[in-house]
CSV table of C-alpha atoms in Angstrom, one decimal:
chain,number,residue,atom,x,y,z
U,1,MET,CA,-11.3,13.3,21.4
U,2,ARG,CA,-10.1,15.3,18.4
U,3,GLN,CA,-6.8,13.4,18.3
U,4,LEU,CA,-8.8,10.1,18.4
U,5,ILE,CA,-10.9,11.2,15.4
U,6,LEU,CA,-7.7,12.3,13.5
U,7,LEU,CA,-6.0,8.9,14.2
U,8,LEU,CA,-9.1,7.0,13.0
U,9,CYS,CA,-9.2,9.1,9.8
U,10,LEU,CA,-5.5,8.4,9.2
U,11,PHE,CA,-5.7,4.7,9.7
U,12,ALA,CA,-9.1,3.9,8.3
U,13,PRO,CA,-7.9,3.6,4.7
U,14,LEU,CA,-5.2,1.1,5.8
U,15,ALA,CA,-7.7,-1.0,7.6
U,16,SER,CA,-10.1,-1.1,4.6
U,17,ALA,CA,-7.4,-1.7,2.0
U,18,CYS,CA,-7.4,-5.5,2.2
U,19,PRO,CA,-11.0,-6.7,1.6
U,20,SER,CA,-12.4,-9.7,3.5
U,21,LEU,CA,-13.8,-12.2,1.0
U,22,VAL,CA,-15.7,-15.3,1.5
U,23,VAL,CA,-13.7,-18.2,0.2
U,24,GLY,CA,-15.3,-19.6,-2.9
U,25,SER,CA,-17.4,-16.5,-3.5
U,26,GLU,CA,-17.5,-14.9,-7.0
U,27,GLY,CA,-15.4,-12.0,-5.7
U,28,HIS,CA,-12.8,-14.3,-4.2
U,29,ARG,CA,-12.5,-16.4,-7.4
U,30,ALA,CA,-12.1,-13.2,-9.5
U,31,ILE,CA,-9.3,-11.9,-7.3
U,32,GLN,CA,-7.7,-15.3,-7.3
U,33,VAL,CA,-7.6,-15.5,-11.1
U,34,GLN,CA,-6.2,-12.0,-11.3
U,35,GLU,CA,-3.7,-12.6,-8.6
U,36,LEU,CA,-2.4,-15.8,-10.2
U,37,ALA,CA,-2.0,-14.1,-13.6
U,38,VAL,CA,0.0,-11.3,-12.0
U,39,GLN,CA,2.3,-13.8,-10.2
U,40,LYS,CA,2.9,-15.7,-13.4
U,41,ARG,CA,3.9,-12.5,-15.1
U,42,LEU,CA,6.2,-11.6,-12.3
U,43,ALA,CA,7.8,-15.1,-12.3
U,44,GLY,CA,8.4,-14.8,-16.0
U,45,GLU,CA,10.0,-11.3,-15.7
U,46,LEU,CA,12.2,-12.4,-12.8
U,47,ALA,CA,13.2,-15.7,-14.5
U,48,THR,CA,14.3,-13.7,-17.6
U,49,ARG,CA,16.5,-11.4,-15.4
U,50,ALA,CA,17.9,-14.2,-13.2
U,51,GLU,CA,21.2,-15.9,-14.0
U,52,ALA,CA,20.0,-18.9,-11.9
U,53,VAL,CA,16.8,-20.3,-10.6
U,54,PHE,CA,16.6,-23.4,-8.5
U,55,VAL,CA,14.9,-25.3,-5.7
U,56,ALA,CA,17.1,-25.5,-2.6
U,57,GLU,CA,17.1,-26.5,1.0
U,58,VAL,CA,18.2,-23.7,3.3
U,59,LEU,CA,21.1,-25.0,5.4
U,60,GLU,CA,22.1,-21.8,7.2
U,61,ARG,CA,21.2,-18.1,7.3
U,62,GLN,CA,23.7,-15.4,8.3
U,63,ASN,CA,23.5,-11.6,8.2
U,64,HIS,CA,24.0,-11.0,4.5
U,65,SER,CA,24.4,-14.6,3.2
U,66,ALA,CA,22.8,-18.0,3.2
U,67,GLN,CA,24.1,-21.5,2.6
U,68,LEU,CA,21.8,-23.5,0.3
U,69,ARG,CA,21.8,-27.0,-1.0
U,70,VAL,CA,20.6,-27.1,-4.6
U,71,LEU,CA,18.0,-29.8,-5.1
U,72,GLN,CA,16.7,-29.0,-8.5
U,73,PRO,CA,18.3,-26.6,-11.0
U,74,LEU,CA,15.9,-24.8,-13.3
U,75,LYS,CA,18.0,-22.2,-15.0
U,76,GLY,CA,21.7,-21.8,-15.1
U,77,ARG,CA,24.0,-24.4,-13.6
U,78,PRO,CA,23.8,-24.2,-9.9
U,79,SER,CA,24.8,-27.4,-8.1
U,80,GLY,CA,25.9,-28.7,-4.7
U,81,VAL,CA,26.1,-26.4,-1.7
U,82,LEU,CA,26.1,-22.6,-2.5
U,83,GLN,CA,26.9,-19.6,-0.4
U,84,VAL,CA,24.8,-16.8,-1.7
U,85,ARG,CA,24.4,-13.1,-0.9
U,86,THR,CA,21.0,-12.1,0.6
U,87,PRO,CA,19.3,-9.0,1.9
U,88,PRO,CA,19.8,-8.6,5.7
U,89,PRO,CA,17.5,-10.9,7.7
U,90,ASN,CA,15.9,-8.0,9.4
U,91,ALA,CA,15.2,-6.1,6.1
U,92,LEU,CA,11.5,-5.5,5.9
U,93,GLY,CA,10.1,-6.9,2.7
U,94,THR,CA,7.0,-5.6,1.0
U,95,ILE,CA,3.7,-6.0,2.9
U,96,GLY,CA,0.5,-6.3,1.0
U,97,CYS,CA,-2.9,-8.0,0.8
U,98,TRP,CA,-1.9,-10.4,-1.9
U,99,PRO,CA,1.1,-12.6,-2.6
U,100,SER,CA,2.0,-10.7,-5.7
U,101,ALA,CA,2.8,-7.6,-3.6
U,102,MET,CA,5.3,-9.7,-1.7
U,103,PHE,CA,6.7,-11.6,-4.7
U,104,THR,CA,10.3,-10.5,-4.3
U,105,ASN,CA,10.5,-10.9,-0.6
U,106,VAL,CA,13.3,-13.2,0.6
U,107,THR,CA,12.4,-15.6,3.4
U,108,LEU,CA,15.2,-18.1,4.2
U,109,LEU,CA,14.6,-20.3,7.2
U,110,PRO,CA,17.0,-23.2,8.0
U,111,GLY,CA,15.5,-26.6,6.9
U,112,GLU,CA,12.9,-25.0,4.6
U,113,ARG,CA,12.8,-25.8,0.8
U,114,VAL,CA,12.5,-22.8,-1.3
U,115,VAL,CA,12.5,-21.6,-5.0
U,116,VAL,CA,15.4,-19.2,-5.3
U,117,TYR,CA,16.1,-16.6,-8.0
U,118,LEU,CA,19.6,-15.2,-8.2
U,119,VAL,CA,20.0,-11.8,-9.9
U,120,ASP,CA,23.5,-10.3,-10.0
U,121,GLY,CA,24.6,-12.9,-7.6
U,122,GLU,CA,22.1,-12.0,-4.9
U,123,VAL,CA,18.9,-13.8,-3.9
U,124,ALA,CA,16.0,-11.7,-5.5
U,125,ARG,CA,13.2,-14.1,-4.5
U,126,ALA,CA,13.1,-17.0,-2.1
U,127,ALA,CA,9.7,-18.6,-1.7
U,128,SER,CA,8.7,-21.7,0.1
U,129,VAL,CA,7.6,-24.7,-1.9
U,130,SER,CA,4.6,-24.9,0.4
U,131,ARG,CA,1.9,-22.8,-1.2
U,132,GLY,CA,-1.5,-21.3,-0.3
U,133,GLU,CA,-4.5,-21.0,-2.6
U,134,MET,CA,-3.6,-17.4,-3.6
U,135,ASP,CA,0.0,-18.3,-4.4
U,136,ILE,CA,1.2,-19.3,-7.8
U,137,PRO,CA,1.2,-23.1,-7.9
U,138,LEU,CA,4.6,-24.6,-7.5
U,139,ASP,CA,4.5,-26.6,-10.7
U,140,ALA,CA,3.5,-23.5,-12.7
U,141,GLU,CA,6.3,-21.4,-11.2
U,142,LEU,CA,8.9,-24.2,-11.8
U,143,ALA,CA,7.8,-24.4,-15.5
U,144,ILE,CA,8.0,-20.7,-16.0
U,145,ALA,CA,11.4,-20.5,-14.3
U,146,ALA,CA,12.7,-23.4,-16.5
U,147,ALA,CA,11.4,-21.7,-19.6
U,148,GLY,CA,13.4,-18.5,-18.7
U,149,ASN,CA,16.6,-20.1,-20.0
């Protein structure tokens, strides 16, 4: 019994770290506004550091690389089909309650269209063009990335 209480005490803060909010509630809207502002700042910072930002289709993913077809260059001069360095596919990205906590995760699934940031020749962010309501809108991220030239 003592071990069970100890386990509950250890994991209770983790379980309560991500609040449940009613969509459309005042609390939800406040967090959404704050979350979008953080993601816009992160996009600007990353676009400034990146040598290239572009929308691409993922053709193939290997252990430490991916083959991407550039669909829309935003910064730099990427074109055609590129072979890029990536973190290993089994590398655990950041886990968090909000998209900003996972902003620099790299998810590359064949057939998916993604916004890619290359920093020092490696993918620093790869995010699907399909977005949820707590994600930075695609048009906003593309504008920020293009302004990072």
